[in-house]
PDB file of C-alpha atoms in Angstrom:
ATOM      1  CA  UNK A   1      56.379 111.939 -54.646  1.00 45.00           C
ATOM      2  CA  UNK A   2      55.273 108.510 -56.654  1.00 48.00           C
ATOM      3  CA  UNK A   3      56.500 105.387 -55.442  1.00 55.00           C
ATOM      4  CA  UNK A   4      57.287 102.628 -58.049  1.00 63.00           C
ATOM      5  CA  UNK A   5      55.824  99.045 -57.284  1.00 75.00           C
ATOM      6  CA  UNK A   6      58.258  96.140 -56.400  1.00 79.00           C
ATOM      7  CA  UNK A   7      56.834  93.244 -58.097  1.00 79.00           C
ATOM      8  CA  UNK A   8      59.189  91.163 -56.070  1.00 84.00           C
ATOM      9  CA  UNK A   9      56.382  92.423 -52.898  1.00 82.00           C
ATOM     10  CA  UNK A  10      55.322  89.293 -51.281  1.00 82.00           C
ATOM     11  CA  UNK A  11      57.448  86.448 -52.035  1.00 86.00           C
ATOM     12  CA  UNK A  12      59.322  84.526 -50.110  1.00 88.00           C
ATOM     13  CA  UNK A  13      62.237  84.218 -52.484  1.00 90.00           C
ATOM     14  CA  UNK A  14      64.367  86.778 -53.192  1.00 90.00           C
ATOM     15  CA  UNK A  15      64.507  88.496 -57.232  1.00 90.00           C
ATOM     16  CA  UNK A  16      68.078  86.688 -58.165  1.00 91.00           C
ATOM     17  CA  UNK A  17      66.472  82.956 -57.825  1.00 93.00           C
ATOM     18  CA  UNK A  18      62.965  84.098 -59.546  1.00 93.00           C
ATOM     19  CA  UNK A  19      65.352  85.257 -62.159  1.00 93.00           C
ATOM     20  CA  UNK A  20      68.203  82.117 -62.240  1.00 93.00           C
ATOM     21  CA  UNK A  21      64.507  79.764 -62.668  1.00 95.00           C
ATOM     22  CA  UNK A  22      62.587  81.682 -65.064  1.00 95.00           C
ATOM     23  CA  UNK A  23      65.776  82.033 -67.309  1.00 94.00           C
ATOM     24  CA  UNK A  24      66.617  78.189 -66.859  1.00 94.00           C
ATOM     25  CA  UNK A  25      63.458  77.649 -67.452  1.00 94.00           C
ATOM     26  CA  UNK A  26      63.324  79.633 -71.393  1.00 93.00           C
ATOM     27  CA  UNK A  27      66.827  78.926 -72.113  1.00 91.00           C
ATOM     28  CA  UNK A  28      67.443  75.469 -71.844  1.00 90.00           C
ATOM     29  CA  UNK A  29      65.105  72.550 -72.488  1.00 87.00           C
ATOM     30  CA  UNK A  30      64.089  72.240 -69.523  1.00 91.00           C
ATOM     31  CA  UNK A  31      61.145  70.568 -67.684  1.00 91.00           C
ATOM     32  CA  UNK A  32      59.405  72.428 -64.085  1.00 93.00           C
ATOM     33  CA  UNK A  33      61.104  69.327 -62.277  1.00 94.00           C
ATOM     34  CA  UNK A  34      64.199  69.700 -63.465  1.00 95.00           C
ATOM     35  CA  UNK A  35      65.131  73.247 -63.044  1.00 95.00           C
ATOM     36  CA  UNK A  36      63.022  72.384 -59.478  1.00 96.00           C
ATOM     37  CA  UNK A  37      66.145  69.330 -58.910  1.00 96.00           C
ATOM     38  CA  UNK A  38      68.586  72.157 -60.535  1.00 96.00           C
ATOM     39  CA  UNK A  39      67.593  74.729 -57.270  1.00 96.00           C
ATOM     40  CA  UNK A  40      67.659  72.112 -55.268  1.00 96.00           C
ATOM     41  CA  UNK A  41      70.949  70.961 -55.535  1.00 95.00           C
ATOM     42  CA  UNK A  42      72.119  73.864 -54.674  1.00 93.00           C
ATOM     43  CA  UNK A  43      69.927  74.454 -51.464  1.00 94.00           C
ATOM     44  CA  UNK A  44      66.483  76.305 -52.842  1.00 94.00           C
ATOM     45  CA  UNK A  45      63.629  74.206 -52.220  1.00 94.00           C
ATOM     46  CA  UNK A  46      61.120  75.391 -54.394  1.00 95.00           C
ATOM     47  CA  UNK A  47      58.519  73.808 -55.741  1.00 95.00           C
ATOM     48  CA  UNK A  48      57.968  73.258 -59.821  1.00 95.00           C
ATOM     49  CA  UNK A  49      54.391  74.568 -59.900  1.00 95.00           C
ATOM     50  CA  UNK A  50      56.234  77.454 -58.126  1.00 95.00           C
ATOM     51  CA  UNK A  51      57.879  78.315 -60.713  1.00 95.00           C
ATOM     52  CA  UNK A  52      55.249  77.493 -62.732  1.00 94.00           C
ATOM     53  CA  UNK A  53      52.829  80.818 -61.287  1.00 93.00           C
ATOM     54  CA  UNK A  54      57.412  82.581 -61.932  1.00 94.00           C
ATOM     55  CA  UNK A  55      57.352  81.718 -65.352  1.00 93.00           C
ATOM     56  CA  UNK A  56      53.898  83.456 -65.742  1.00 91.00           C
ATOM     57  CA  UNK A  57      54.253  86.024 -63.347  1.00 91.00           C
ATOM     58  CA  UNK A  58      57.883  87.732 -64.795  1.00 93.00           C
ATOM     59  CA  UNK A  59      58.371  85.841 -68.672  1.00 92.00           C
ATOM     60  CA  UNK A  60      56.124  87.577 -70.842  1.00 91.00           C
ATOM     61  CA  UNK A  61      57.602  90.861 -68.680  1.00 91.00           C
ATOM     62  CA  UNK A  62      61.138  89.991 -69.577  1.00 93.00           C
ATOM     63  CA  UNK A  63      60.373  88.965 -73.241  1.00 93.00           C
ATOM     64  CA  UNK A  64      58.989  92.193 -73.911  1.00 91.00           C
ATOM     65  CA  UNK A  65      61.125  94.639 -73.009  1.00 91.00           C
ATOM     66  CA  UNK A  66      63.803  92.372 -74.445  1.00 91.00           C
ATOM     67  CA  UNK A  67      62.179  91.870 -77.519  1.00 88.00           C
ATOM     68  CA  UNK A  68      61.169  96.226 -77.514  1.00 87.00           C
ATOM     69  CA  UNK A  69      65.480  96.809 -76.447  1.00 87.00           C
ATOM     70  CA  UNK A  70      66.836  94.206 -79.816  1.00 84.00           C
ATOM     71  CA  UNK A  71      68.052  96.026 -82.961  1.00 83.00           C
ATOM     72  CA  UNK A  72      65.786  96.832 -85.618  1.00 82.00           C
ATOM     73  CA  UNK A  73      65.798  93.672 -87.574  1.00 83.00           C
ATOM     74  CA  UNK A  74      67.000  92.865 -91.165  1.00 83.00           C
ATOM     75  CA  UNK A  75      64.912  94.190 -94.840  1.00 87.00           C
ATOM     76  CA  UNK A  76      64.735  90.396 -95.423  1.00 92.00           C
ATOM     77  CA  UNK A  77      61.877  87.964 -93.857  1.00 92.00           C
ATOM     78  CA  UNK A  78      61.554  84.287 -93.470  1.00 94.00           C
ATOM     79  CA  UNK A  79      58.172  83.172 -93.220  1.00 94.00           C
ATOM     80  CA  UNK A  80      57.402  79.875 -92.390  1.00 93.00           C
ATOM     81  CA  UNK A  81      54.518  78.102 -90.807  1.00 92.00           C
ATOM     82  CA  UNK A  82      54.775  74.361 -88.737  1.00 92.00           C
ATOM     83  CA  UNK A  83      51.804  71.718 -87.787  1.00 92.00           C
ATOM     84  CA  UNK A  84      51.639  71.488 -83.575  1.00 92.00           C
ATOM     85  CA  UNK A  85      48.967  69.429 -82.397  1.00 92.00           C
ATOM     86  CA  UNK A  86      46.647  70.312 -79.617  1.00 93.00           C
ATOM     87  CA  UNK A  87      44.549  67.641 -77.822  1.00 90.00           C
ATOM     88  CA  UNK A  88      44.580  66.035 -81.173  1.00 90.00           C
ATOM     89  CA  UNK A  89      43.438  68.642 -83.177  1.00 93.00           C
ATOM     90  CA  UNK A  90      46.336  70.003 -85.330  1.00 94.00           C
ATOM     91  CA  UNK A  91      46.280  73.310 -86.042  1.00 95.00           C
ATOM     92  CA  UNK A  92      49.518  75.394 -86.609  1.00 95.00           C
ATOM     93  CA  UNK A  93      52.298  77.796 -85.507  1.00 95.00           C
ATOM     94  CA  UNK A  94      53.236  79.898 -87.619  1.00 95.00           C
ATOM     95  CA  UNK A  95      56.650  81.934 -87.713  1.00 94.00           C
ATOM     96  CA  UNK A  96      58.687  84.912 -89.110  1.00 93.00           C
ATOM     97  CA  UNK A  97      62.529  85.236 -88.909  1.00 92.00           C
ATOM     98  CA  UNK A  98      64.896  88.001 -89.981  1.00 90.00           C
ATOM     99  CA  UNK A  99      67.956  87.518 -92.028  1.00 86.00           C
ATOM    100  CA  UNK A 100      69.983  86.689 -88.489  1.00 83.00           C
ATOM    101  CA  UNK A 101      67.239  83.507 -87.101  1.00 84.00           C
ATOM    102  CA  UNK A 102      66.127  86.608 -84.775  1.00 86.00           C
ATOM    103  CA  UNK A 103      62.400  85.188 -84.134  1.00 90.00           C
ATOM    104  CA  UNK A 104      59.965  88.707 -85.444  1.00 91.00           C
ATOM    105  CA  UNK A 105      56.512  87.254 -84.158  1.00 92.00           C
ATOM    106  CA  UNK A 106      54.288  83.793 -84.128  1.00 94.00           C
ATOM    107  CA  UNK A 107      50.439  83.375 -83.820  1.00 95.00           C
ATOM    108  CA  UNK A 108      49.132  79.855 -83.303  1.00 95.00           C
ATOM    109  CA  UNK A 109      46.363  78.599 -85.689  1.00 95.00           C
ATOM    110  CA  UNK A 110      43.739  76.551 -86.426  1.00 94.00           C
ATOM    111  CA  UNK A 111      44.525  76.978 -90.285  1.00 92.00           C
ATOM    112  CA  UNK A 112      46.900  77.348 -92.764  1.00 92.00           C
ATOM    113  CA  UNK A 113      44.743  79.822 -95.820  1.00 94.00           C
ATOM    114  CA  UNK A 114      44.450  83.095 -97.037  1.00 94.00           C
ATOM    115  CA  UNK A 115      42.596  84.191 -94.247  1.00 95.00           C
ATOM    116  CA  UNK A 116      45.274  82.572 -91.601  1.00 95.00           C
ATOM    117  CA  UNK A 117      48.173  84.230 -93.750  1.00 95.00           C
ATOM    118  CA  UNK A 118      46.803  87.704 -93.219  1.00 95.00           C
ATOM    119  CA  UNK A 119      46.387  87.747 -89.624  1.00 95.00           C
ATOM    120  CA  UNK A 120      49.216  87.096 -88.622  1.00 95.00           C
ATOM    121  CA  UNK A 121      50.521  89.919 -91.259  1.00 93.00           C
ATOM    122  CA  UNK A 122      48.400  92.190 -89.900  1.00 93.00           C
ATOM    123  CA  UNK A 123      50.119  90.561 -86.443  1.00 91.00           C
ATOM    124  CA  UNK A 124      53.702  90.666 -87.730  1.00 90.00           C
ATOM    125  CA  UNK A 125      53.406  94.610 -89.107  1.00 88.00           C
ATOM    126  CA  UNK A 126      51.340  96.046 -86.752  1.00 87.00           C
ATOM    127  CA  UNK A 127      54.600  94.839 -84.149  1.00 78.00           C
ATOM    128  CA  UNK A 128      57.537  96.053 -85.941  1.00 80.00           C
ATOM    129  CA  UNK A 129      55.638  98.851 -88.364  1.00 78.00           C
ATOM    130  CA  UNK A 130      57.117  98.732 -91.498  1.00 81.00           C
ATOM    131  CA  UNK A 131      57.530  96.129 -94.583  1.00 84.00           C
ATOM    132  CA  UNK A 132      60.445  94.384 -95.010  1.00 89.00           C
ATOM    133  CA  UNK A 133      61.723  94.635 -98.819  1.00 91.00           C
ATOM    134  CA  UNK A 134      61.837  90.747 -99.338  1.00 93.00           C
ATOM    135  CA  UNK A 135      59.168  88.473 -98.981  1.00 93.00           C
ATOM    136  CA  UNK A 136      60.877  84.841 -98.525  1.00 94.00           C
ATOM    137  CA  UNK A 137      58.393  82.256 -97.864  1.00 93.00           C
ATOM    138  CA  UNK A 138      57.197  77.607 -99.047  1.00 91.00           C
ATOM    139  CA  UNK A 139      54.922  77.638-102.197  1.00 90.00           C
ATOM    140  CA  UNK A 140      51.681  77.662 -99.939  1.00 91.00           C
ATOM    141  CA  UNK A 141      49.958  79.953-102.075  1.00 93.00           C
ATOM    142  CA  UNK A 142      48.406  81.348 -98.947  1.00 94.00           C
ATOM    143  CA  UNK A 143      51.226  84.173 -98.740  1.00 94.00           C
ATOM    144  CA  UNK A 144      50.981  85.208-102.211  1.00 93.00           C
ATOM    145  CA  UNK A 145      47.597  85.429-101.792  1.00 94.00           C
ATOM    146  CA  UNK A 146      47.888  87.722 -98.193  1.00 93.00           C
ATOM    147  CA  UNK A 147      50.465  89.937 -99.828  1.00 92.00           C
ATOM    148  CA  UNK A 148      48.114  90.586-102.823  1.00 92.00           C
ATOM    149  CA  UNK A 149      45.009  91.598-100.543  1.00 92.00           C
ATOM    150  CA  UNK A 150      47.118  93.738 -97.831  1.00 90.00           C
ATOM    151  CA  UNK A 151      48.826  94.764-101.357  1.00 89.00           C
ATOM    152  CA  UNK A 152      52.165  94.918 -99.471  1.00 88.00           C
ATOM    153  CA  UNK A 153      55.937  96.038-102.314  1.00 87.00           C
ATOM    154  CA  UNK A 154      57.122  93.864-101.463  1.00 89.00           C
ATOM    155  CA  UNK A 155      59.743  91.123-103.133  1.00 93.00           C
ATOM    156  CA  UNK A 156      58.600  87.754-102.819  1.00 94.00           C
ATOM    157  CA  UNK A 157      60.514  84.417-103.197  1.00 93.00           C
ATOM    158  CA  UNK A 158      59.534  81.243-103.124  1.00 92.00           C
ATOM    159  CA  UNK A 159      60.893  78.024-103.575  1.00 86.00           C
ATOM    160  CA  UNK A 160      61.267  75.467-101.353  1.00 80.00           C
ATOM    161  CA  UNK A 161      64.548  75.867 -99.748  1.00 84.00           C
ATOM    162  CA  UNK A 162      64.819  79.589 -99.886  1.00 86.00           C
ATOM    163  CA  UNK A 163      62.834  79.646 -96.245  1.00 83.00           C
ATOM    164  CA  UNK A 164      65.853  76.802 -94.107  1.00 86.00           C
ATOM    165  CA  UNK A 165      66.558  79.505 -91.975  1.00 85.00           C
ATOM    166  CA  UNK A 166      63.200  79.101 -90.505  1.00 88.00           C
ATOM    167  CA  UNK A 167      61.774  76.000 -90.993  1.00 86.00           C
ATOM    168  CA  UNK A 168      64.802  75.476 -88.600  1.00 86.00           C
ATOM    169  CA  UNK A 169      64.148  77.976 -86.226  1.00 87.00           C
ATOM    170  CA  UNK A 170      61.139  75.697 -85.372  1.00 89.00           C
ATOM    171  CA  UNK A 171      63.517  73.532 -83.764  1.00 89.00           C
ATOM    172  CA  UNK A 172      63.484  74.734 -80.357  1.00 88.00           C
ATOM    173  CA  UNK A 173      59.512  74.524 -79.689  1.00 89.00           C
ATOM    174  CA  UNK A 174      59.523  70.905 -81.040  1.00 89.00           C
ATOM    175  CA  UNK A 175      62.018  70.266 -78.160  1.00 89.00           C
ATOM    176  CA  UNK A 176      59.814  71.916 -75.794  1.00 89.00           C
ATOM    177  CA  UNK A 177      56.747  70.179 -76.989  1.00 88.00           C
ATOM    178  CA  UNK A 178      58.447  66.910 -76.614  1.00 87.00           C
ATOM    179  CA  UNK A 179      58.980  67.871 -73.182  1.00 83.00           C
ATOM    180  CA  UNK A 180      56.164  69.432 -72.066  1.00 85.00           C
ATOM    181  CA  UNK A 181      54.185  65.976 -74.070  1.00 84.00           C
ATOM    182  CA  UNK A 182      52.906  68.526 -75.819  1.00 87.00           C
ATOM    183  CA  UNK A 183      50.795  71.693 -75.331  1.00 91.00           C
ATOM    184  CA  UNK A 184      47.240  71.824 -73.436  1.00 90.00           C
ATOM    185  CA  UNK A 185      45.506  74.261 -75.874  1.00 92.00           C
ATOM    186  CA  UNK A 186      46.132  77.122 -78.447  1.00 93.00           C
ATOM    187  CA  UNK A 187      46.141  79.777 -75.766  1.00 92.00           C
ATOM    188  CA  UNK A 188      49.169  77.781 -73.127  1.00 92.00           C
ATOM    189  CA  UNK A 189      50.968  77.980 -76.614  1.00 93.00           C
ATOM    190  CA  UNK A 190      50.874  80.706 -77.331  1.00 94.00           C
ATOM    191  CA  UNK A 191      51.259  82.579 -74.286  1.00 93.00           C
ATOM    192  CA  UNK A 192      54.715  80.329 -73.855  1.00 93.00           C
ATOM    193  CA  UNK A 193      56.239  80.918 -77.375  1.00 93.00           C
ATOM    194  CA  UNK A 194      55.115  83.900 -77.411  1.00 92.00           C
ATOM    195  CA  UNK A 195      57.672  84.230 -74.022  1.00 93.00           C
ATOM    196  CA  UNK A 196      60.133  81.383 -74.752  1.00 92.00           C
ATOM    197  CA  UNK A 197      61.117  82.616 -78.146  1.00 91.00           C
ATOM    198  CA  UNK A 198      62.980  86.273 -77.163  1.00 91.00           C
ATOM    199  CA  UNK A 199      64.234  84.446 -74.104  1.00 93.00           C
ATOM    200  CA  UNK A 200      65.656  81.865 -75.726  1.00 91.00           C
ATOM    201  CA  UNK A 201      66.850  83.758 -79.147  1.00 88.00           C
ATOM    202  CA  UNK A 202      68.085  86.481 -76.757  1.00 90.00           C
ATOM    203  CA  UNK A 203      71.197  83.309 -75.929  1.00 90.00           C
ATOM    204  CA  UNK A 204      70.980  81.820 -79.544  1.00 86.00           C
ATOM    205  CA  UNK A 205      74.974  83.072 -80.527  1.00 82.00           C
ATOM    206  CA  UNK A 206      75.271  81.194 -83.431  1.00 78.00           C
ATOM    207  CA  UNK A 207      78.500  80.595 -82.208  1.00 78.00           C
ATOM    208  CA  UNK A 208      79.300  79.074 -86.119  1.00 77.00           C
ATOM    209  CA  UNK A 209      79.887  82.552 -88.081  1.00 78.00           C
ATOM    210  CA  UNK A 210      81.567  84.261 -84.710  1.00 83.00           C
ATOM    211  CA  UNK A 211      85.120  83.667 -84.250  1.00 89.00           C
ATOM    212  CA  UNK A 212      86.022  83.011 -80.377  1.00 91.00           C
ATOM    213  CA  UNK A 213      86.301  86.646 -79.668  1.00 92.00           C
ATOM    214  CA  UNK A 214      83.638  87.947 -80.993  1.00 90.00           C
ATOM    215  CA  UNK A 215      81.582  85.127 -78.856  1.00 89.00           C
ATOM    216  CA  UNK A 216      82.754  86.053 -76.312  1.00 92.00           C
ATOM    217  CA  UNK A 217      82.280  89.781 -75.824  1.00 93.00           C
ATOM    218  CA  UNK A 218      78.711  89.020 -78.154  1.00 90.00           C
ATOM    219  CA  UNK A 219      78.113  86.674 -74.453  1.00 91.00           C
ATOM    220  CA  UNK A 220      79.013  88.943 -72.198  1.00 93.00           C
ATOM    221  CA  UNK A 221      76.937  91.950 -73.596  1.00 92.00           C
ATOM    222  CA  UNK A 222      73.835  88.916 -74.219  1.00 91.00           C
ATOM    223  CA  UNK A 223      74.241  88.518 -69.831  1.00 92.00           C
ATOM    224  CA  UNK A 224      75.210  92.301 -69.638  1.00 92.00           C
ATOM    225  CA  UNK A 225      71.173  92.650 -71.013  1.00 92.00           C
ATOM    226  CA  UNK A 226      69.811  90.068 -69.047  1.00 92.00           C
ATOM    227  CA  UNK A 227      70.674  91.858 -66.242  1.00 90.00           C
ATOM    228  CA  UNK A 228      69.200  94.962 -67.273  1.00 90.00           C
ATOM    229  CA  UNK A 229      65.856  93.691 -68.729  1.00 90.00           C
ATOM    230  CA  UNK A 230      66.100  91.792 -65.331  1.00 88.00           C
ATOM    231  CA  UNK A 231      66.258  94.855 -63.070  1.00 79.00           C
ATOM    232  CA  UNK A 232      64.506  97.030 -64.904  1.00 56.00           C
ATOM    233  CA  UNK A 233      61.365  95.332 -63.111  1.00 50.00           C
ATOM    234  CA  UNK A 234      62.744  95.893 -59.803  1.00 49.00           C
ATOM    235  CA  UNK A 235      61.358  99.385 -60.494  1.00 45.00           C
ATOM    236  CA  UNK A 236      59.229  98.972 -63.197  1.00 42.00           C
TER     237      UNK A 236
END
């Protein structure tokens, strides 16, 4: 009979503390040292470097599980790109969200031309395995050229303001970028944001659009799913 491997085996701290540290770091705009201070206030002495290792070790697994468990995204997607500076060189963070504000995928690239747009479209479509009914972008011509080359039949709406929702979704990234004193490399940015986006997005419940009762119920479901996700890691 095969036995599952406990990924927390060999760690000095129990799983509940590790999961709490990963949750704090990705759900709130906290630095590693601030998470260290919060845990120290609770009598848990752990260094920020250890918390970094926990995030790298378990954060990606949690994010991937949350991504698999999310409902099927809506058929209207909003795409946008924003510049980020890495070691003095300008790069672009491509992001796609659905009509409910759920982050579908991100990709850090050094260009925002047609080739870069096609690469992002391919990554997005490969992960979701279906094409949207409507694509909403700004007036960057690379989107239209990439859509034509890939022969996507989706309706394409281009406007300066229609994709404001996607532009707003960049704000958590900007906050984390300032807190981390910018990303150290393209790999660092891609790795961190691929983990941060699903976890952070999971707890952003759009409080201004739902009633207090709905908010409490949705928040309770979000924490239930999170406990199941982090609990699955014990037997994965």
